[in-house]
Tab-separated table of C-alpha atoms in Angstrom:
chain	number	residue	atom	x	y	z
A	1	MET	CA	0.000	0.000	0.000
A	2	GLU	CA	1.199	3.522	-0.876
A	3	VAL	CA	-0.147	7.105	-0.552
A	4	HIS	CA	0.225	9.597	-3.406
A	5	VAL	CA	-0.284	13.389	-3.604
A	6	GLY	CA	-1.046	15.395	-6.724
A	7	THR	CA	1.171	18.317	-5.619
A	8	SER	CA	3.117	19.299	-2.560
A	9	LEU	CA	2.184	23.004	-2.867
A	10	VAL	CA	-1.341	24.322	-3.067
A	11	PHE	CA	-2.245	28.019	-3.317
A	12	SER	CA	-5.649	29.442	-2.682
A	13	VAL	CA	-7.047	32.943	-2.566
A	14	GLU	CA	-8.761	33.968	0.645
A	15	GLY	CA	-12.475	33.301	0.428
A	16	GLN	CA	-12.167	30.699	-2.311
A	17	GLN	CA	-12.140	26.905	-2.137
A	18	ALA	CA	-8.922	24.908	-1.805
A	19	VAL	CA	-8.516	21.250	-2.777
A	20	LEU	CA	-5.764	19.022	-1.341
A	21	PRO	CA	-5.368	16.136	-3.861
A	22	ALA	CA	-4.401	12.679	-2.501
A	23	TRP	CA	-5.147	8.964	-3.131
A	24	TYR	CA	-3.796	5.588	-2.144
A	25	THR	CA	-3.115	2.243	-3.851
A	26	SER	CA	-3.752	-1.143	-2.173
A	27	HIS	CA	-4.370	-4.768	-3.131
A	28	SER	CA	-6.706	-5.253	-0.201
A	29	ARG	CA	-10.465	-4.907	-0.422
A	30	ASN	CA	-10.843	-4.055	3.221
A	31	LYS	CA	-11.895	-0.580	4.387
A	32	PRO	CA	-8.932	1.681	5.191
A	33	TYR	CA	-8.244	3.785	8.294
A	34	ILE	CA	-7.600	7.372	7.112
A	35	THR	CA	-6.541	10.439	9.101
A	36	TRP	CA	-5.832	14.031	8.066
A	37	MET	CA	-3.748	16.254	10.339
A	38	LEU	CA	-2.665	19.906	10.255
A	39	ASN	CA	0.812	20.751	11.404
A	40	LYS	CA	1.293	24.342	12.573
A	41	ASN	CA	3.598	26.105	14.993
A	42	ALA	CA	1.938	24.472	18.021
A	43	GLY	CA	2.399	20.987	16.489
A	44	PRO	CA	0.195	18.575	14.482
A	45	PHE	CA	-3.441	17.935	15.436
A	46	GLN	CA	-6.134	15.768	13.846
A	47	ILE	CA	-8.822	17.473	11.771
A	48	LEU	CA	-10.535	14.656	9.804
A	49	SER	CA	-10.749	10.852	9.981
A	50	TYR	CA	-12.418	7.812	8.423
A	51	LEU	CA	-12.768	4.610	10.428
A	52	GLY	CA	-15.114	1.686	9.916
A	53	GLY	CA	-17.032	3.494	7.234
A	54	VAL	CA	-17.683	6.571	9.425
A	55	VAL	CA	-16.390	10.100	8.658
A	56	LYS	CA	-15.548	12.259	11.648
A	57	VAL	CA	-14.625	15.960	11.546
A	58	GLU	CA	-12.808	17.222	14.629
A	59	GLU	CA	-13.752	20.344	16.593
A	60	THR	CA	-11.582	22.923	14.858
A	61	ASP	CA	-12.090	26.099	12.829
A	62	LEU	CA	-12.318	23.860	9.756
A	63	LYS	CA	-15.195	21.683	10.998
A	64	THR	CA	-17.946	23.384	8.994
A	65	ARG	CA	-15.787	24.084	5.975
A	66	MET	CA	-13.975	20.808	5.075
A	67	GLY	CA	-14.629	17.172	4.126
A	68	PHE	CA	-13.720	14.334	1.722
A	69	LEU	CA	-14.104	15.316	-1.903
A	70	TYR	CA	-14.980	11.778	-3.165
A	71	PRO	CA	-16.341	8.570	-1.674
A	72	ILE	CA	-13.672	6.626	0.169
A	73	LEU	CA	-14.250	3.389	-1.771
A	74	THR	CA	-12.751	5.005	-4.873
A	75	HIS	CA	-9.385	5.200	-3.046
A	76	ASN	CA	-9.462	8.958	-3.615
A	77	ILE	CA	-8.891	10.592	-0.238
A	78	SER	CA	-8.700	14.228	-1.414
A	79	VAL	CA	-10.231	16.868	0.880
A	80	PHE	CA	-11.743	20.299	0.237
A	81	ILE	CA	-11.705	23.497	2.353
A	82	ASN	CA	-14.366	26.097	1.598
A	83	ALA	CA	-14.073	29.832	2.225
A	84	THR	CA	-10.398	29.617	3.000
A	85	ARG	CA	-8.876	31.992	5.515
A	86	GLU	CA	-5.355	33.186	6.035
A	87	GLN	CA	-5.010	31.092	9.205
A	88	ASP	CA	-5.807	27.933	7.189
A	89	SER	CA	-2.300	28.077	5.758
A	90	GLY	CA	-0.034	25.253	6.966
A	91	GLN	CA	1.232	21.715	6.385
A	92	TYR	CA	-1.447	19.039	5.893
A	93	MET	CA	-0.571	15.321	6.330
A	94	CYS	CA	-2.673	12.314	5.398
A	95	SER	CA	-1.961	8.718	6.467
A	96	VAL	CA	-3.623	5.419	5.368
A	97	ASN	CA	-3.596	1.996	7.010
A	98	VAL	CA	-5.155	-1.241	5.697
A	99	VAL	CA	-5.360	-4.271	7.899
A	100	ASP	CA	-4.212	-7.001	5.519
A	101	ASP	CA	-1.859	-5.020	3.282
A	102	THR	CA	1.871	-4.549	3.499
A	103	ILE	CA	2.950	-0.989	4.354
A	104	ARG	CA	6.159	0.365	2.931
A	105	LEU	CA	8.285	2.566	5.168
A	106	ASP	CA	7.111	6.204	5.005
A	107	LYS	CA	5.010	5.459	1.925
A	108	ASN	CA	1.694	5.544	3.709
A	109	VAL	CA	1.965	9.311	4.471
A	110	GLY	CA	1.358	12.199	2.058
A	111	ILE	CA	2.289	15.868	2.786
A	112	ILE	CA	0.736	18.945	1.143
A	113	ASN	CA	1.556	22.588	2.033
A	114	LEU	CA	-1.360	24.997	1.728
A	115	THR	CA	-0.832	28.740	1.346
A	116	VAL	CA	-3.864	30.992	1.472
A	117	LEU	CA	-3.168	34.204	-0.411
A	118	VAL	CA	-4.718	37.471	0.718
A	119	PRO	CA	-5.268	40.173	-1.922
A	120	PRO	CA	-4.132	43.677	-1.013
A	121	ALA	CA	-6.571	45.920	0.749
A	122	ALA	CA	-7.344	49.230	-0.934
A	123	PRO	CA	-4.139	51.273	-0.510
A	124	THR	CA	-3.871	54.830	0.800
A	125	CYS	CA	-2.116	57.530	-1.234
A	126	GLN	CA	-0.519	60.522	0.486
A	127	LEU	CA	1.512	63.598	-0.462
A	128	HIS	CA	4.456	64.660	1.721
A	129	GLY	CA	5.889	68.153	1.217
A	130	SER	CA	4.782	71.465	-0.330
A	131	ALA	CA	3.896	71.280	-4.011
A	132	ILE	CA	5.486	74.541	-5.144
A	133	VAL	CA	7.729	75.217	-8.088
A	134	GLY	CA	11.318	74.087	-7.444
A	135	ALA	CA	10.474	72.026	-4.342
A	136	ASN	CA	10.692	68.272	-3.771
A	137	VAL	CA	7.773	66.073	-2.746
A	138	THR	CA	7.244	62.390	-1.989
A	139	LEU	CA	4.173	60.348	-2.878
A	140	SER	CA	3.516	57.326	-0.659
A	141	CYS	CA	1.257	54.309	-1.108
A	142	SER	CA	0.556	51.592	1.469
A	143	SER	CA	-1.903	48.733	1.937
A	144	LYS	CA	-2.726	47.425	5.414
A	145	LYS	CA	-3.484	43.898	4.269
A	146	GLY	CA	-1.987	41.481	1.764
A	147	LYS	CA	-0.274	38.086	1.664
A	148	PRO	CA	2.309	37.954	0.396
A	149	SER	CA	3.240	41.595	0.925
A	150	PRO	CA	2.122	43.591	-2.098
A	151	MET	CA	4.417	45.411	-4.460
A	152	TYR	CA	3.603	48.963	-5.561
A	153	GLN	CA	3.725	50.642	-8.950
A	154	TRP	CA	3.281	54.399	-9.568
A	155	GLN	CA	2.331	55.955	-12.869
A	156	ARG	CA	1.011	59.270	-14.125
A	157	GLU	CA	-2.344	59.101	-15.880
A	158	PRO	CA	-3.050	60.413	-19.398
A	159	PRO	CA	-3.035	62.778	-21.168
A	160	THR	CA	0.600	62.765	-20.035
A	161	LEU	CA	1.217	59.063	-19.358
A	162	GLN	CA	4.410	58.414	-17.448
A	163	VAL	CA	5.771	55.269	-15.761
A	164	PHE	CA	8.399	55.543	-13.042
A	165	PHE	CA	11.338	53.308	-12.221
A	166	PRO	CA	13.985	53.104	-9.479
A	167	PRO	CA	15.603	55.021	-7.894
A	168	ALA	CA	12.724	57.532	-8.115
A	169	GLN	CA	10.300	54.743	-7.211
A	170	ASP	CA	10.634	52.177	-4.419
A	171	ARG	CA	8.277	49.305	-5.281
A	172	ALA	CA	8.620	47.559	-1.930
A	173	ARG	CA	7.948	50.685	0.142
A	174	GLY	CA	5.525	52.290	-2.280
A	175	THR	CA	7.227	55.712	-2.447
A	176	LEU	CA	7.782	57.984	-5.408
A	177	LYS	CA	10.128	60.994	-5.162
A	178	LEU	CA	9.522	63.985	-7.420
A	179	THR	CA	12.287	66.596	-7.468
A	180	ASN	CA	12.492	70.151	-8.790
A	181	LEU	CA	8.760	70.486	-9.366
A	182	SER	CA	7.399	72.459	-12.295
A	183	LEU	CA	3.894	73.503	-13.265
A	184	GLU	CA	3.914	70.859	-16.031
A	185	MET	CA	4.259	68.095	-13.431
A	186	SER	CA	0.732	68.676	-12.167
A	187	GLY	CA	-1.650	65.804	-12.801
A	188	VAL	CA	-3.239	62.594	-11.491
A	189	TYR	CA	-0.873	59.975	-10.084
A	190	VAL	CA	-2.111	56.399	-9.566
A	191	CYS	CA	-0.589	53.717	-7.336
A	192	ARG	CA	-1.353	50.017	-7.869
A	193	ALA	CA	-0.753	47.545	-5.037
A	194	GLU	CA	-0.575	43.951	-6.286
A	195	ASN	CA	0.392	40.396	-5.348
A	196	GLN	CA	-0.511	36.903	-6.624
A	197	ALA	CA	-4.009	37.214	-5.146
A	198	GLY	CA	-5.010	40.456	-6.848
A	199	SER	CA	-4.500	44.224	-7.000
A	200	LYS	CA	-6.082	47.456	-5.783
A	201	ASN	CA	-5.504	51.102	-6.765
A	202	CYS	CA	-5.514	54.544	-5.238
A	203	SER	CA	-4.874	57.959	-6.777
A	204	ILE	CA	-3.817	61.446	-5.780
A	205	VAL	CA	-4.038	64.807	-7.570
A	206	LEU	CA	-0.801	66.796	-7.598
A	207	GLU	CA	-1.254	70.549	-8.082
A	208	VAL	CA	1.992	72.477	-8.396
A	209	HIS	CA	1.725	76.163	-7.400
A	210	SER	CA	4.067	79.030	-8.187
A	211	THR	CA	3.867	80.283	-4.565
A	212	SER	CA	3.173	78.594	-1.298
A	213	THR	CA	-0.563	78.721	-0.654
A	214	LYS	CA	0.066	77.794	2.958
A	215	ALA	CA	2.390	80.761	3.406
A	216	VAL	CA	-0.212	83.121	1.928
A	217	ILE	CA	-2.928	81.745	4.191
A	218	ALA	CA	-0.650	81.924	7.232
A	219	GLY	CA	0.278	85.529	6.400
A	220	ALA	CA	-3.365	86.511	6.015
A	221	VAL	CA	-4.258	84.884	9.306
A	222	LEU	CA	-1.363	86.570	11.130
A	223	GLY	CA	-2.231	89.938	9.589
A	224	SER	CA	-5.855	89.619	10.687
A	225	LEU	CA	-4.816	88.679	14.197
A	226	GLY	CA	-2.405	91.626	14.348
A	227	ALA	CA	-5.088	94.083	13.205
A	228	LEU	CA	-7.554	92.682	15.718
A	229	ALA	CA	-4.986	92.962	18.516
A	230	THR	CA	-4.273	96.608	17.535
A	231	ILE	CA	-7.982	97.491	17.569
A	232	ILE	CA	-8.448	95.866	20.961
A	233	PHE	CA	-5.376	97.698	22.330
A	234	PHE	CA	-6.576	101.151	21.239
A	235	ALA	CA	-10.123	100.416	22.379
A	236	GLN	CA	-8.812	99.571	25.835
A	237	LYS	CA	-6.766	102.780	25.869
A	238	VAL	CA	-9.787	104.919	24.927
A	239	VAL	CA	-12.022	103.234	27.487
A	240	GLY	CA	-9.354	103.603	30.167
A	241	TYR	CA	-8.839	107.306	29.334
A	242	ARG	CA	-12.562	108.067	29.481
A	243	ARG	CA	-12.968	106.157	32.714
A	244	LYS	CA	-10.012	107.951	34.287
A	245	LYS	CA	-11.343	111.342	33.171
A	246	ARG	CA	-14.812	110.585	34.569
A	247	ASP	CA	-13.355	109.399	37.891
A	248	SER	CA	-11.233	112.585	38.134
A	249	GLN	CA	-14.262	114.793	37.548
A	250	GLU	CA	-16.325	112.952	40.151
A	251	GLU	CA	-13.486	113.101	42.675
A	252	GLY	CA	-13.001	116.840	42.104
A	253	ALA	CA	-16.716	117.496	42.590
A	254	ASN	CA	-16.882	115.495	45.806
A	255	GLU	CA	-13.599	116.726	47.306
A	256	ILE	CA	-13.829	119.227	50.248
A	257	LYS	CA	-11.138	121.863	50.028
A	258	GLU	CA	-9.895	122.452	53.546
A	259	ASP	CA	-7.811	125.497	52.668
A	260	ALA	CA	-10.777	127.538	51.370
A	261	VAL	CA	-11.624	130.667	53.435
A	262	ALA	CA	-15.249	131.532	53.876
A	263	PRO	CA	-16.076	135.196	53.130
A	264	LYS	CA	-16.503	137.479	56.128
A	265	THR	CA	-19.274	139.981	56.163
A	266	PRO	CA	-19.596	142.259	59.217
A	267	SER	CA	-22.987	141.952	60.740
A	268	TRP	CA	-23.152	145.670	61.390
A	269	ALA	CA	-22.537	146.541	57.777
A	270	ARG	CA	-25.804	144.812	56.750
A	271	ARG	CA	-27.995	146.127	59.598
A	272	PRO	CA	-29.368	149.680	59.857
A	273	ALA	CA	-28.586	151.913	62.805
A	274	SER	CA	-32.061	151.494	64.254
A	275	ASP	CA	-31.526	147.722	64.466
A	276	THR	CA	-28.331	148.218	66.401
A	277	MET	CA	-29.969	150.490	68.924
A	278	SER	CA	-32.790	148.021	69.523
A	279	LYS	CA	-30.512	145.476	71.160
A	280	THR	CA	-30.533	145.149	74.914
A	281	SER	CA	-27.927	147.395	76.531
A	282	THR	CA	-26.398	147.215	79.934
A	283	LEU	CA	-25.116	150.257	81.703
A	284	SER	CA	-22.300	150.086	84.121
A	285	SER	CA	-21.136	153.011	86.122
A	286	ILE	CA	-17.550	153.998	86.421
A	287	ALA	CA	-16.238	156.406	88.995
A	288	GLY	CA	-14.971	159.437	87.179
A	289	THR	CA	-14.462	162.068	89.986
A	290	ARG	CA	-11.453	162.102	92.221
A	291	GLN	CA	-11.743	162.905	95.967
A	292	PRO	CA	-9.122	165.312	97.194
A	293	TYR	CA	-8.983	163.932	100.717
A	294	GLY	CA	-8.667	160.365	101.965
A	295	ALA	CA	-9.478	157.168	100.258
A	296	ARG	CA	-11.926	156.909	97.428
A	297	ALA	CA	-15.455	156.031	98.342
A	298	PRO	CA	-17.087	153.131	96.626
A	299	SER	CA	-19.459	155.534	94.965
A	300	ASP	CA	-16.567	157.204	93.154
A	301	THR	CA	-16.285	154.297	90.733
A	302	ALA	CA	-16.812	155.493	87.215
A	303	SER	CA	-19.690	154.142	85.231
A	304	ILE	CA	-19.009	152.125	82.057
A	305	LEU	CA	-21.642	151.433	79.444
A	306	THR	CA	-21.332	148.081	77.766
A	307	THR	CA	-23.614	147.284	74.906
A	308	THR	CA	-24.259	143.620	73.988
A	309	GLY	CA	-23.400	142.913	70.386
A	310	SER	CA	-21.395	146.098	69.907
A	311	TYR	CA	-18.467	145.967	67.446
A	312	ARG	CA	-15.231	147.067	69.079
A	313	GLY	CA	-12.935	146.606	66.058
A	314	PRO	CA	-10.197	144.139	65.292
A	315	PRO	CA	-7.725	143.070	67.965
A	316	PRO	CA	-4.390	144.807	68.206
A	317	ARG	CA	-1.575	143.360	66.037
A	318	GLY	CA	2.143	143.161	66.701
A	319	GLY	CA	1.805	144.126	70.335
A	320	GLY	CA	0.542	147.577	69.425
A	321	ARG	CA	-1.332	149.720	71.839
A	322	PRO	CA	-4.995	149.114	71.921
A	323	PRO	CA	-7.142	151.976	70.820
A	324	ASN	CA	-8.602	154.306	73.362
A	325	LEU	CA	-12.111	153.085	73.945
A	326	SER	CA	-12.987	155.630	76.644
A	327	PRO	CA	-15.786	157.882	75.508
A	328	PRO	CA	-15.115	161.593	75.323
A	329	ALA	CA	-16.356	163.857	78.087
A	330	VAL	CA	-18.826	166.620	77.469
A	331	ASN	CA	-18.705	169.370	80.122
A	332	GLY	CA	-16.905	167.011	82.455
A	333	THR	CA	-19.432	164.173	81.919
A	334	PRO	CA	-18.349	160.878	80.337
A	335	ARG	CA	-20.172	159.949	77.159
A	336	LEU	CA	-20.272	156.581	75.347
A	337	ALA	CA	-20.003	156.957	71.639
A	338	ARG	CA	-20.811	154.164	69.158
A	339	ALA	CA	-20.541	154.162	65.428
A	340	GLY	CA	-23.891	154.739	63.846
A	341	ALA	CA	-25.676	155.305	67.205
A	342	VAL	CA	-26.975	158.310	69.207
A	343	PRO	CA	-24.602	159.392	71.970
A	344	VAL	CA	-25.747	158.484	75.479
A	345	MET	CA	-25.017	160.749	78.429
A	346	VAL	CA	-23.922	159.031	81.632
A	347	PRO	CA	-24.790	161.001	84.795
A	348	ALA	CA	-21.959	161.656	87.194
A	349	GLN	CA	-22.046	161.498	90.947
A	350	SER	CA	-21.252	164.396	93.229
A	351	ARG	CA	-19.102	164.075	96.168
A	352	ALA	CA	-22.175	163.816	98.327
A	353	GLY	CA	-23.376	160.841	96.271
A	354	SER	CA	-26.260	162.613	94.527
A	355	LEU	CA	-26.693	162.465	90.778
A	356	VAL	CA	-25.843	165.587	88.887
């Protein structure tokens, strides 16, 4: 008895069906014992078996997606895997045993390596640098998924078709370097990511400008901000000046000047003479006659007339002599004189004490 395989390498695209071809030869008519195993990094484990006419699929990710392709009695032991996934890749081993048949050493085992290919995911195109005349830019293209790793190809679309080669283009990294840009280099650039499973494209529009648009925008923004800051500054100055002026005016109106002198107006200057004479007066007698012999009698005291509210003038300054306030005598009789008033005669006493 001997096991045969159609090929040792099988490739499948993710999502499609894969077939692992195998069969065996034997002179016995007895039912075989067949096992399929998958050998991965963790080691081989059984995925499918046939024993005593019964097919058994083990509890793995492949349980609902695999089985024998033909009836076992045909000696064809090929298996199928539907909706293949990337993790289905690995080494598959099939072994056959027949009870009454001679087994050659290592001839009852077949090995098939399955590789599930993953087509590239839609790549992403990007522009790095400023697209201005005379500058250098780099176009990049990358796909997040693909097995094996995709290769990249850049080209410029019609009407100016252009294909790029190394060193300007790096097919493994997906970069394209454009140096010394000119206005004529503007156009649509397409990147194609491809491997054995398929290909996907992305594109980018390159617009070369004579001046840096970013610099113009930045200058406009900075100019606007500067003008706004200037307006705010002067507005604050004006508001502060007006507020300070208003506060100064209010403070000046409410301030009490301590050094101000109130005007003085003599009360007698505003009143008529009749008003002055109507005030209550008090007469005091002063002794005005001297006695030639002995001590003075108490009755010799001169009479003095003092008028309440009378104006006697300002006080003496600089130690000067006070003015003579004694009233003049008329025929030897003292008289009290007041400005603006009628003179009053004060009677004098005789030596005997009688009024004269």
